[in-house]
Amino acid sequence: MDIAQDGAEGRLRALPTRLMNQVAIVANRATDRALDATGSRRYHYALLATLAEVGPASQAELGRRTRIDRSDVVAVLNDLAERAFIERCPDPTDRRRNIVTLTATGSAHLAEMDGHLRHAQDEMLSALNHEERSQLVGLLVRILDDHARG
Amino acid sequence: MDIAQDGAEGRLRALPTRLMNQVAIVANRATDRALDATGSRRYHYALLATLAEVGPASQAELGRRTRIDRSDVVAVLNDLAERAFIERCPDPTDRRRNIVTLTATGSAHLAEMDGHLRHAQDEMLSALNHEERSQLVGLLVRILDDHARG
DNA sequence: CTCATCTCAGCAAGACTGAGATGT
DNA sequence: CACATCTCAGTCTTGCTGAGATGA
């Protein structure tokens, strides 16, 4: 009765997994538009930002930290290397690895992207005040951490 | 200094648009796994659930309500019609339109999917208690509504 | 003529798989 | 030997665009 009605009306609208996906579509559209002028995409940003955060790292580690597949890491790093945003050199202590380093140019490019991305955040979150935004971020981080361990 | 540090450390980890996307990946993985046994996917569910909610509707209206592109609506409805989950017939009052109707078989299929999807919700949200889940859903709905109007 | 609807063909990005070569 | 790393080739879904045919 109530359950049937609640289940039927707004079944989709209240389905958390679908809500996440729909809002992510909004988020990604805003992000893609913000990055459009930079010639980079989300993967490029994630890798550069991670390099800036943790310093030189192997490709495998970059993949783990960004949750980008090993195979996509290769392709995007090729791209970034061509534009001189990163440098790849073999690790002398373990020759299976490449050590990836952020260049000064790459750092500048990252700063440029950061500027553009700030707008995308405001665009997505314009309906929420400061406190609500923190609340949302907090909940999302907890969900993500929960699944990182599991 | 502080800004630089905050910006550098956890730049990615705290970027709302990226968090949304990462959690949505988790959500979609859970959903896809849940629907795997049903032979349907997210689009199929969204269309059937909307038909159950609003009754017979044109394809254009289904597309607007689900935010599924007109062209994907066609393809997925072909699929659903083949499996006798829906019926398409021309609208006598406006012959541009097809009126799409949910069949009894389709309704049963929807119920089956609903069962599976409940697990996916719990899987995604296992780190949050009841109140936090409502909070999250509330915030997401507001973001979505905000962008539906704009 | 303009606008809406349905349909088709095809694209780009993102997430992912399998396998091979190399090295620990 | 088992295992990790890098690379390549290729797959599938999703979200989307453009254009045509029909009709209001």
CSV table of N, CA and C in Angstrom, one decimal, chain A residues 29-110:
chain,number,residue,atom,x,y,z
A,29,ARG,N,29.7,17.0,-17.4
A,29,ARG,CA,29.5,18.0,-18.4
A,29,ARG,C,30.1,19.3,-18.0
A,30,ALA,N,30.0,19.7,-16.8
A,30,ALA,CA,30.6,21.0,-16.3
A,30,ALA,C,32.1,20.9,-16.4
A,31,THR,N,32.6,19.8,-16.0
A,31,THR,CA,34.1,19.6,-16.0
A,31,THR,C,34.6,19.6,-17.5
A,32,ASP,N,34.0,18.9,-18.3
A,32,ASP,CA,34.4,18.8,-19.7
A,32,ASP,C,34.4,20.2,-20.4
A,33,ARG,N,33.3,21.0,-20.1
A,33,ARG,CA,33.3,22.3,-20.7
A,33,ARG,C,34.4,23.2,-20.1
A,34,ALA,N,34.6,23.0,-18.8
A,34,ALA,CA,35.7,23.8,-18.2
A,34,ALA,C,37.1,23.5,-18.8
A,35,LEU,N,37.3,22.2,-19.1
A,35,LEU,CA,38.6,21.8,-19.6
A,35,LEU,C,38.8,22.0,-21.1
A,36,ASP,N,37.7,22.3,-21.7
A,36,ASP,CA,37.6,22.3,-23.2
A,36,ASP,C,38.7,23.1,-23.8
A,37,ALA,N,38.9,24.3,-23.2
A,37,ALA,CA,39.9,25.3,-23.7
A,37,ALA,C,41.3,24.9,-23.5
A,38,THR,N,41.5,23.9,-22.6
A,38,THR,CA,42.9,23.6,-22.2
A,38,THR,C,43.5,22.5,-23.0
A,39,GLY,N,42.7,21.8,-23.8
A,39,GLY,CA,43.3,20.7,-24.6
A,39,GLY,C,43.5,19.4,-23.8
A,40,SER,N,43.1,19.5,-22.6
A,40,SER,CA,43.3,18.3,-21.7
A,40,SER,C,41.9,17.8,-21.3
A,41,ARG,N,41.9,16.6,-20.8
A,41,ARG,CA,40.6,16.0,-20.3
A,41,ARG,C,40.8,15.6,-18.8
A,42,ARG,N,39.7,14.9,-18.3
A,42,ARG,CA,39.8,14.6,-16.9
A,42,ARG,C,40.9,13.7,-16.5
A,43,TYR,N,41.2,12.7,-17.3
A,43,TYR,CA,42.4,11.9,-17.0
A,43,TYR,C,43.7,12.6,-17.0
A,44,HIS,N,43.9,13.6,-17.9
A,44,HIS,CA,45.1,14.4,-17.9
A,44,HIS,C,45.2,15.1,-16.6
A,45,TYR,N,44.1,15.7,-16.2
A,45,TYR,CA,44.1,16.5,-14.9
A,45,TYR,C,44.4,15.6,-13.7
A,46,ALA,N,43.8,14.5,-13.7
A,46,ALA,CA,44.0,13.6,-12.5
A,46,ALA,C,45.4,13.2,-12.4
A,47,LEU,N,46.1,12.9,-13.5
A,47,LEU,CA,47.5,12.4,-13.4
A,47,LEU,C,48.4,13.6,-13.0
A,48,LEU,N,48.2,14.7,-13.6
A,48,LEU,CA,49.1,15.9,-13.3
A,48,LEU,C,48.9,16.3,-11.8
A,49,ALA,N,47.6,16.3,-11.4
A,49,ALA,CA,47.3,16.7,-10.0
A,49,ALA,C,48.0,15.7,-9.0
A,50,THR,N,47.9,14.4,-9.4
A,50,THR,CA,48.5,13.4,-8.5
A,50,THR,C,50.0,13.6,-8.5
A,51,LEU,N,50.6,13.8,-9.6
A,51,LEU,CA,52.1,14.1,-9.6
A,51,LEU,C,52.5,15.3,-8.8
A,52,ALA,N,51.7,16.3,-8.9
A,52,ALA,CA,52.0,17.5,-8.1
A,52,ALA,C,51.8,17.2,-6.6
A,53,GLU,N,50.9,16.3,-6.3
A,53,GLU,CA,50.7,16.0,-4.9
A,53,GLU,C,51.7,15.1,-4.2
A,54,VAL,N,52.1,14.0,-5.0
A,54,VAL,CA,53.0,13.0,-4.4
A,54,VAL,C,54.4,13.0,-4.9
A,55,GLY,N,54.7,13.9,-5.9
A,55,GLY,CA,56.0,13.9,-6.5
A,55,GLY,C,56.1,12.8,-7.5
A,56,PRO,N,57.4,12.7,-8.0
A,56,PRO,CA,57.6,11.6,-9.1
A,56,PRO,C,57.1,10.3,-8.6
A,57,ALA,N,56.5,9.6,-9.5
A,57,ALA,CA,55.9,8.3,-9.2
A,57,ALA,C,56.0,7.3,-10.4
A,58,SER,N,55.8,6.1,-10.2
A,58,SER,CA,55.8,5.1,-11.3
A,58,SER,C,54.4,5.1,-11.9
A,59,GLN,N,54.2,4.6,-13.1
A,59,GLN,CA,53.0,4.6,-13.7
A,59,GLN,C,51.9,3.7,-12.9
A,60,ALA,N,52.4,2.6,-12.4
A,60,ALA,CA,51.5,1.7,-11.7
A,60,ALA,C,51.0,2.5,-10.5
A,61,GLU,N,51.8,3.2,-9.8
A,61,GLU,CA,51.3,4.0,-8.6
A,61,GLU,C,50.4,5.0,-9.0
A,62,LEU,N,50.6,5.7,-10.1
A,62,LEU,CA,49.7,6.7,-10.6
A,62,LEU,C,48.3,6.1,-10.9
A,63,GLY,N,48.4,4.9,-11.5
A,63,GLY,CA,47.1,4.2,-11.8
A,63,GLY,C,46.4,3.9,-10.5
A,64,ARG,N,47.1,3.4,-9.5
A,64,ARG,CA,46.4,3.1,-8.3
A,64,ARG,C,45.8,4.3,-7.6
A,65,ARG,N,46.5,5.4,-7.6
A,65,ARG,CA,46.0,6.6,-6.9
A,65,ARG,C,44.9,7.2,-7.6
A,66,THR,N,44.9,7.2,-8.9
A,66,THR,CA,43.8,7.9,-9.6
A,66,THR,C,42.7,7.0,-10.0
A,67,ARG,N,42.9,5.7,-9.8
A,67,ARG,CA,41.9,4.7,-10.2
A,67,ARG,C,41.7,4.7,-11.7
A,68,ILE,N,42.8,5.1,-12.4
A,68,ILE,CA,42.8,5.0,-13.9
A,68,ILE,C,43.5,3.7,-14.3
A,69,ASP,N,42.9,3.0,-15.2
A,69,ASP,CA,43.4,1.7,-15.6
A,69,ASP,C,44.8,1.9,-16.2
A,70,ARG,N,45.7,0.9,-15.9
A,70,ARG,CA,47.1,0.9,-16.3
A,70,ARG,C,47.2,1.2,-17.7
A,71,SER,N,46.3,0.7,-18.5
A,71,SER,CA,46.4,0.9,-20.0
A,71,SER,C,46.1,2.3,-20.4
A,72,ASP,N,45.1,2.9,-19.7
A,72,ASP,CA,44.8,4.3,-20.0
A,72,ASP,C,45.9,5.2,-19.5
A,73,VAL,N,46.5,4.9,-18.4
A,73,VAL,CA,47.6,5.7,-17.9
A,73,VAL,C,48.7,5.8,-19.0
A,74,VAL,N,49.0,4.7,-19.6
A,74,VAL,CA,50.0,4.7,-20.7
A,74,VAL,C,49.7,5.7,-21.8
A,75,ALA,N,48.5,5.6,-22.2
A,75,ALA,CA,48.0,6.5,-23.4
A,75,ALA,C,48.0,8.0,-23.0
A,76,VAL,N,47.5,8.3,-21.8
A,76,VAL,CA,47.4,9.7,-21.4
A,76,VAL,C,48.8,10.2,-21.1
A,77,LEU,N,49.7,9.4,-20.5
A,77,LEU,CA,51.1,9.9,-20.3
A,77,LEU,C,51.8,10.1,-21.6
A,78,ASN,N,51.5,9.3,-22.6
A,78,ASN,CA,52.1,9.6,-24.0
A,78,ASN,C,51.7,11.0,-24.4
A,79,ASP,N,50.4,11.3,-24.2
A,79,ASP,CA,49.9,12.6,-24.6
A,79,ASP,C,50.6,13.7,-23.8
A,80,LEU,N,50.7,13.5,-22.5
A,80,LEU,CA,51.3,14.6,-21.7
A,80,LEU,C,52.8,14.7,-22.0
A,81,ALA,N,53.5,13.6,-22.3
A,81,ALA,CA,54.9,13.7,-22.6
A,81,ALA,C,55.1,14.5,-23.9
A,82,GLU,N,54.2,14.2,-24.9
A,82,GLU,CA,54.3,14.9,-26.2
A,82,GLU,C,54.2,16.4,-26.0
A,83,ARG,N,53.4,16.8,-25.0
A,83,ARG,CA,53.2,18.3,-24.8
A,83,ARG,C,54.2,18.8,-23.7
A,84,ALA,N,55.2,17.9,-23.3
A,84,ALA,CA,56.2,18.3,-22.4
A,84,ALA,C,55.7,18.7,-21.0
A,85,PHE,N,54.6,18.1,-20.6
A,85,PHE,CA,54.0,18.3,-19.3
A,85,PHE,C,54.6,17.4,-18.3
A,86,ILE,N,55.1,16.2,-18.7
A,86,ILE,CA,55.8,15.3,-17.9
A,86,ILE,C,57.0,14.7,-18.6
A,87,GLU,N,57.9,14.1,-17.8
A,87,GLU,CA,59.0,13.3,-18.3
A,87,GLU,C,59.0,11.9,-17.8
A,88,ARG,N,59.3,11.0,-18.6
A,88,ARG,CA,59.4,9.6,-18.2
A,88,ARG,C,60.9,9.1,-18.3
A,89,CYS,N,61.4,8.6,-17.2
A,89,CYS,CA,62.7,7.9,-17.3
A,89,CYS,C,62.7,6.7,-16.5
A,90,PRO,N,63.5,5.7,-16.9
A,90,PRO,CA,63.6,4.4,-16.2
A,90,PRO,C,64.1,4.6,-14.8
A,91,ASP,N,63.5,3.8,-13.9
A,91,ASP,CA,63.9,3.8,-12.5
A,91,ASP,C,65.2,3.0,-12.4
A,92,PRO,N,66.3,3.6,-11.9
A,92,PRO,CA,67.6,2.8,-11.9
A,92,PRO,C,67.5,1.7,-10.9
A,93,THR,N,66.6,1.8,-9.8
A,93,THR,CA,66.6,0.8,-8.8
A,93,THR,C,65.6,-0.3,-9.1
A,94,ASP,N,64.8,-0.2,-10.1
A,94,ASP,CA,63.9,-1.2,-10.6
A,94,ASP,C,63.5,-1.0,-12.0
A,95,ARG,N,64.2,-1.7,-12.9
A,95,ARG,CA,64.1,-1.3,-14.3
A,95,ARG,C,62.8,-1.7,-15.0
A,96,ARG,N,61.9,-2.3,-14.2
A,96,ARG,CA,60.5,-2.4,-14.8
A,96,ARG,C,59.8,-1.1,-14.8
A,97,ARG,N,60.2,-0.3,-13.9
A,97,ARG,CA,59.4,1.0,-13.7
A,97,ARG,C,59.9,2.1,-14.5
A,98,ASN,N,58.9,3.0,-14.9
A,98,ASN,CA,59.2,4.4,-15.3
A,98,ASN,C,58.9,5.3,-14.2
A,99,ILE,N,59.9,6.2,-14.0
A,99,ILE,CA,59.6,7.3,-13.0
A,99,ILE,C,59.0,8.5,-13.8
A,100,VAL,N,57.9,8.9,-13.4
A,100,VAL,CA,57.2,10.0,-14.1
A,100,VAL,C,57.4,11.3,-13.3
A,101,THR,N,57.8,12.3,-14.0
A,101,THR,CA,58.1,13.6,-13.3
A,101,THR,C,57.3,14.7,-13.9
A,102,LEU,N,56.7,15.6,-13.1
A,102,LEU,CA,56.0,16.8,-13.6
A,102,LEU,C,57.0,17.8,-13.9
A,103,THR,N,56.9,18.4,-15.1
A,103,THR,CA,57.8,19.5,-15.5
A,103,THR,C,57.2,20.9,-15.1
A,104,ALA,N,58.0,21.9,-15.3
A,104,ALA,CA,57.5,23.2,-14.9
A,104,ALA,C,56.3,23.6,-15.8
A,105,THR,N,56.5,23.3,-17.1
A,105,THR,CA,55.4,23.5,-18.0
A,105,THR,C,54.1,22.8,-17.6
A,106,GLY,N,54.3,21.6,-17.1
A,106,GLY,CA,53.2,20.8,-16.7
A,106,GLY,C,52.5,21.4,-15.5
A,107,SER,N,53.3,21.9,-14.6
A,107,SER,CA,52.8,22.5,-13.4
A,107,SER,C,52.0,23.8,-13.7
A,108,ALA,N,52.5,24.5,-14.7
A,108,ALA,CA,51.7,25.7,-15.1
A,108,ALA,C,50.4,25.3,-15.8
A,109,HIS,N,50.4,24.2,-16.6
A,109,HIS,CA,49.2,23.7,-17.2
A,109,HIS,C,48.2,23.3,-16.1
A,110,LEU,N,48.7,22.6,-15.1
A,110,LEU,CA,47.9,22.2,-14.0
A,110,LEU,C,47.2,23.4,-13.3
